Amino acid sequence: MKFSLVLATVGRVDEVIRFLESLDAQDYRNFELIVVDQNGDDRLVSLLDRYRRKFPLRHVRSAALGASRARNAGLALADGDVIAFPDDDCWYPDGLLEQVVTVLASHPELDGITGRFTDGDGNVEGRWLESSMLLNRYNVWRGAIEFSIFLRRRVVNTVGGFDESLGVGAGTVWGAAEGTDYLLRSLRHGFKLKFLVDMTLHHPVKTTDFDASACRRQKKYETGIGRVMRINEYPFWYFPTTCLRTCGGILLALASGDFLKARFKYLSVLARVRGWRG
């Protein structure tokens, strides 16, 4: 079972080194790494040349910015049995690829699996599902993030590419949720996807407080979430339900005197509505 790992990257070097080191530490070696480089310089050339001697690696350029565009450029080159989309600032724990192969080999009925992430010290971000389960259009929001998705080739062949209007660098206000959109499209085709609570990848936890930087980042995420909910035609009651849940979080934060968190959640709701309205 061969992996094609499509890594979109721009602006980072140290984080890419960390990922490459974690990939080289994997016991399972039947994989190829496709690095889609959106840098305007050669900052990664010598680094990637070193690792090319350790495992199969293809380095391609993509002048058009955007994570979704880069992933689509990599997908056109991928020939593996299992496709994944590592972030350039994530890293794999030891034994991850072996774990994925074991699950997919023993469960041929599954078309893909997903996991959660910590920052390596056990710190988490977001509300993850509390147990392993099949994904559907309602729990998928708590059961996957782009770099934790592993799909059999038949899914990618059927679903096609990522929506290039979504995600980081897309040039739109919809700055996230392209991976969730991809899974929702996969589910509509009838593919069976499962979240594994014991499959943990690593990624920095970025929202450690609720300062201005966190609010700017959250607004991009939430507009993407609202947009993906709209274009995937959720029932009329679902979107306001998600907003009311966040509004409840605003009230709880105000009651506890955490005004920064209340503002963070308030801006989240406004951005989600903006994304929904398109």
Coordinates of N, CA and C in Angstrom, one line a residue, residues 76-196:
A76 N -2.4 15.9 -9.1 CA -2.2 15.6 -10.5 C -1.0 14.7 -10.7
L77 N -0.1 14.7 -9.7 CA 1.1 13.9 -9.8 C 1.1 12.6 -9.0
A78 N 0.2 12.5 -8.0 CA 0.1 11.5 -7.0 C -0.3 10.1 -7.7
D79 N 0.4 9.1 -7.4 CA 0.1 7.8 -7.9 C -0.1 6.7 -6.8
G80 N -0.2 7.1 -5.6 CA -0.3 6.2 -4.5 C -1.6 5.6 -4.3
D81 N -1.7 4.6 -3.4 CA -3.0 3.9 -3.1 C -3.7 4.7 -2.0
V82 N -3.0 5.5 -1.2 CA -3.6 6.3 -0.2 C -3.0 7.7 -0.3
I83 N -3.9 8.7 -0.3 CA -3.5 10.1 -0.5 C -3.7 10.8 0.8
A84 N -2.7 11.7 1.2 CA -2.8 12.5 2.4 C -2.3 13.9 2.1
F85 N -2.6 14.8 3.0 CA -2.3 16.2 2.7 C -1.7 16.9 3.9
P86 N -0.4 16.5 4.3 CA 0.2 17.1 5.5 C 0.4 18.6 5.3
D87 N 0.2 19.4 6.4 CA 0.5 20.8 6.5 C 2.0 20.9 6.6
D88 N 2.5 22.1 6.2 CA 4.0 22.3 6.3 C 4.4 22.6 7.7
D89 N 3.5 22.7 8.6 CA 3.9 22.9 10.0 C 3.3 21.8 10.9
C90 N 2.9 20.7 10.3 CA 2.5 19.5 11.1 C 3.7 18.6 11.2
W91 N 3.6 17.6 12.0 CA 4.6 16.5 12.0 C 3.9 15.2 12.4
Y92 N 4.5 14.1 12.0 CA 3.9 12.8 12.2 C 4.6 12.1 13.4
P93 N 3.8 11.5 14.3 CA 4.4 10.7 15.4 C 4.9 9.4 14.8
D94 N 5.9 8.8 15.5 CA 6.4 7.5 15.1 C 5.3 6.5 14.9
G95 N 5.4 5.8 13.8 CA 4.5 4.7 13.6 C 3.2 5.1 12.9
L96 N 3.0 6.3 12.6 CA 1.7 6.8 12.0 C 1.3 6.1 10.7
L97 N 2.2 6.0 9.8 CA 1.9 5.4 8.5 C 1.6 3.9 8.7
E98 N 2.3 3.2 9.6 CA 2.1 1.8 9.8 C 0.7 1.7 10.4
Q99 N 0.3 2.6 11.3 CA -1.1 2.5 11.9 C -2.1 2.7 10.8
V100 N -1.9 3.6 9.9 CA -2.9 3.8 8.8 C -3.0 2.6 7.9
V101 N -1.9 2.0 7.6 CA -1.9 0.8 6.7 C -2.6 -0.3 7.4
T102 N -2.4 -0.5 8.7 CA -3.0 -1.6 9.4 C -4.5 -1.5 9.5
V103 N -5.0 -0.2 9.7 CA -6.4 0.0 9.7 C -7.0 -0.3 8.4
L104 N -6.5 0.3 7.3 CA -7.1 0.2 6.0 C -7.0 -1.2 5.4
A105 N -5.9 -1.9 5.8 CA -5.7 -3.3 5.3 C -6.7 -4.2 6.0
S106 N -7.0 -4.0 7.2 CA -7.9 -4.8 8.0 C -9.4 -4.4 7.8
H107 N -9.7 -3.2 7.3 CA -11.0 -2.8 7.1 C -11.2 -2.3 5.6
P108 N -11.3 -3.2 4.7 CA -11.4 -2.8 3.3 C -12.7 -2.1 3.0
E109 N -13.7 -2.1 3.9 CA -14.9 -1.4 3.7 C -14.8 0.1 3.9
L110 N -13.7 0.5 4.6 CA -13.4 1.9 4.8 C -12.7 2.6 3.6
D111 N -13.2 3.7 3.2 CA -12.6 4.5 2.1 C -11.6 5.5 2.6
G112 N -11.6 5.8 3.8 CA -10.7 6.8 4.4 C -10.8 6.8 5.9
I113 N -9.7 7.3 6.5 CA -9.8 7.5 7.9 C -9.2 8.9 8.3
T114 N -9.6 9.4 9.4 CA -9.1 10.7 9.9 C -8.7 10.6 11.4
G115 N -8.0 11.5 11.8 CA -7.6 11.6 13.2 C -7.6 13.0 13.8
R116 N -7.1 13.1 15.0 CA -7.1 14.4 15.7 C -5.6 14.9 15.8
F117 N -5.4 16.0 16.5 CA -4.0 16.4 16.7 C -3.8 17.0 18.1
T118 N -2.6 16.9 18.5 CA -2.1 17.7 19.7 C -0.8 18.4 19.3
D119 N -0.3 19.2 20.2 CA 0.9 20.0 19.9 C 2.2 19.2 20.2
G120 N 2.0 17.9 20.6 CA 3.2 17.1 21.0 C 3.4 17.1 22.5
D121 N 2.8 18.0 23.2 CA 2.8 18.0 24.7 C 1.5 17.7 25.2
G122 N 0.6 17.2 24.4 CA -0.8 16.9 24.8 C -1.8 18.0 24.8
N123 N -1.4 19.2 24.5 CA -2.3 20.3 24.4 C -3.2 20.2 23.1
V124 N -4.5 20.5 23.2 CA -5.4 20.3 22.1 C -6.0 21.6 21.7
E125 N -6.6 21.6 20.5 CA -7.3 22.8 20.1 C -8.6 22.3 19.4
G126 N -9.7 22.9 19.7 CA -11.0 22.5 19.1 C -11.7 21.4 20.0
R127 N -12.9 21.1 19.6 CA -13.7 20.1 20.3 C -13.8 18.8 19.4
W128 N -12.9 17.9 19.7 CA -12.9 16.6 18.9 C -13.9 15.6 19.4
L129 N -14.3 14.8 18.5 CA -15.2 13.7 18.9 C -14.5 12.8 20.0
E130 N -15.3 12.3 20.9 CA -14.8 11.7 22.1 C -14.5 10.2 21.9
S131 N -15.0 9.6 20.7 CA -14.7 8.2 20.5 C -14.7 8.0 18.9
S132 N -14.1 6.9 18.5 CA -14.1 6.5 17.1 C -15.4 6.3 16.6
M133 N -15.7 6.8 15.4 CA -17.0 6.6 14.7 C -17.0 7.0 13.3
L134 N -18.0 6.4 12.5 CA -18.1 6.8 11.1 C -18.5 8.3 11.0
L135 N -18.0 8.9 10.0 CA -18.3 10.4 9.9 C -19.6 10.5 9.1
N136 N -20.3 11.6 9.4 CA -21.5 12.0 8.6 C -21.4 13.5 8.5
R137 N -22.4 14.1 7.9 CA -22.3 15.6 7.6 C -22.5 16.4 8.8
Y138 N -22.8 15.8 9.9 CA -23.0 16.6 11.2 C -21.8 16.5 12.1
N139 N -21.2 15.3 12.2 CA -20.1 15.1 13.1 C -18.8 15.4 12.5
V140 N -18.7 15.6 11.1 CA -17.5 15.7 10.4 C -16.7 16.9 10.9
W141 N -17.4 18.0 11.4 CA -16.8 19.2 11.8 C -15.9 18.9 13.1
R142 N -16.1 17.9 13.8 CA -15.3 17.6 15.0 C -14.5 16.3 14.8
G143 N -14.4 15.9 13.5 CA -13.7 14.6 13.3 C -12.6 14.6 12.3
A144 N -12.2 15.8 11.8 CA -11.1 15.8 10.8 C -10.5 17.2 10.7
I145 N -9.3 17.3 10.3 CA -8.6 18.5 9.8 C -7.8 18.1 8.7
E146 N -7.5 19.0 7.8 CA -6.9 18.7 6.5 C -5.7 17.7 6.6
F147 N -4.8 17.9 7.5 CA -3.6 17.1 7.6 C -3.8 15.8 8.3
S148 N -5.0 15.5 8.8 CA -5.3 14.2 9.4 C -6.1 13.3 8.5
I149 N -6.3 13.7 7.3 CA -7.1 12.9 6.3 C -6.3 12.0 5.5
F150 N -6.7 10.7 5.5 CA -6.0 9.7 4.6 C -7.1 9.0 3.8
L151 N -7.1 9.1 2.5 CA -8.1 8.7 1.6 C -7.6 7.6 0.6
R152 N -8.4 6.6 0.4 CA -8.0 5.7 -0.7 C -8.1 6.4 -2.0
R153 N -7.3 5.9 -3.0 CA -7.3 6.5 -4.3 C -8.7 6.6 -5.0
R154 N -9.5 5.6 -4.7 CA -10.8 5.6 -5.4 C -11.6 6.9 -5.0
V155 N -11.4 7.4 -3.8 CA -12.1 8.6 -3.3 C -11.7 9.8 -4.2
V156 N -10.3 9.9 -4.2 CA -9.8 11.1 -5.0 C -10.2 11.0 -6.4
N157 N -10.1 9.8 -7.0 CA -10.5 9.7 -8.4 C -11.9 10.1 -8.7
T158 N -12.8 9.9 -7.7 CA -14.2 10.2 -7.9 C -14.5 11.7 -7.5
V159 N -14.0 12.1 -6.4 CA -14.3 13.5 -5.9 C -13.5 14.6 -6.7
G160 N -12.3 14.3 -7.1 CA -11.6 15.3 -7.9 C -10.7 16.2 -6.9
G161 N -10.6 17.4 -7.3 CA -9.7 18.4 -6.6 C -10.5 19.1 -5.5
F162 N -9.7 19.9 -4.7 CA -10.2 20.8 -3.7 C -10.8 22.0 -4.4
D163 N -11.8 22.6 -3.7 CA -12.4 23.9 -4.1 C -11.4 25.0 -3.9
E164 N -10.9 25.6 -5.0 CA -9.8 26.5 -4.9 C -10.3 27.9 -4.4
S165 N -11.6 28.1 -4.2 CA -12.0 29.3 -3.6 C -12.0 29.3 -2.1
L166 N -11.6 28.1 -1.5 CA -11.6 27.9 -0.1 C -10.1 27.7 0.4
G167 N -9.9 28.1 1.6 CA -8.6 27.8 2.3 C -7.6 29.0 2.3
V168 N -6.5 28.7 3.0 CA -5.5 29.7 3.2 C -4.9 30.1 1.8
G169 N -4.8 31.4 1.5 CA -4.2 31.9 0.3 C -5.1 31.8 -0.9
A170 N -6.4 31.5 -0.7 CA -7.3 31.4 -1.9 C -7.6 32.7 -2.5
G171 N -7.3 33.8 -1.8 CA -7.7 35.1 -2.4 C -9.1 35.5 -2.2
T172 N -9.8 34.8 -1.3 CA -11.2 35.1 -0.9 C -11.2 35.2 0.6
V173 N -12.4 35.6 1.1 CA -12.5 35.7 2.6 C -12.7 34.3 3.2
W174 N -12.9 33.3 2.4 CA -13.2 31.9 3.0 C -11.9 31.2 3.3
G175 N -11.3 31.5 4.4 CA -10.0 31.1 4.7 C -9.8 29.7 5.3
A176 N -10.8 28.8 5.3 CA -10.6 27.5 5.9 C -11.7 26.6 5.5
A177 N -11.7 25.4 6.0 CA -12.7 24.3 5.8 C -12.7 23.7 4.5
E178 N -11.6 23.8 3.7 CA -11.6 23.2 2.4 C -11.5 21.7 2.6
G179 N -10.9 21.2 3.7 CA -10.8 19.8 3.9 C -12.2 19.2 4.3
T180 N -12.9 19.9 5.1 CA -14.2 19.5 5.5 C -15.1 19.5 4.3
D181 N -15.0 20.4 3.4 CA -15.8 20.4 2.2 C -15.4 19.2 1.3
Y182 N -14.2 18.8 1.3 CA -13.8 17.7 0.5 C -14.4 16.4 1.1
L183 N -14.4 16.3 2.4 CA -15.0 15.1 3.1 C -16.5 15.1 2.8
L184 N -17.2 16.2 2.9 CA -18.6 16.3 2.6 C -18.9 15.8 1.2
R185 N -18.1 16.3 0.3 CA -18.3 15.8 -1.1 C -18.1 14.3 -1.2
S186 N -17.1 13.8 -0.5 CA -16.9 12.4 -0.5 C -18.1 11.6 0.1
L187 N -18.6 12.1 1.2 CA -19.8 11.4 1.8 C -21.0 11.4 0.9
R188 N -21.2 12.5 0.1 CA -22.3 12.6 -0.8 C -22.1 11.5 -1.9
H189 N -20.9 11.1 -2.2 CA -20.7 10.0 -3.2 C -20.9 8.6 -2.5
G190 N -21.2 8.6 -1.3 CA -21.4 7.3 -0.6 C -20.2 6.7 0.0
F191 N -19.0 7.3 0.1 CA -17.8 6.8 0.6 C -17.9 6.7 2.1
K192 N -17.3 5.7 2.7 CA -17.4 5.4 4.1 C -16.1 5.9 4.8
L193 N -16.2 6.9 5.6 CA -15.0 7.5 6.3 C -15.2 7.4 7.8
K194 N -14.0 7.1 8.5 CA -14.1 6.9 9.9 C -13.1 7.8 10.7
F195 N -13.5 8.4 11.7 CA -12.6 9.1 12.7 C -12.1 8.1 13.7
L196 N -10.8 8.2 13.9 CA -10.1 7.3 14.9 C -9.6 8.1 16.0

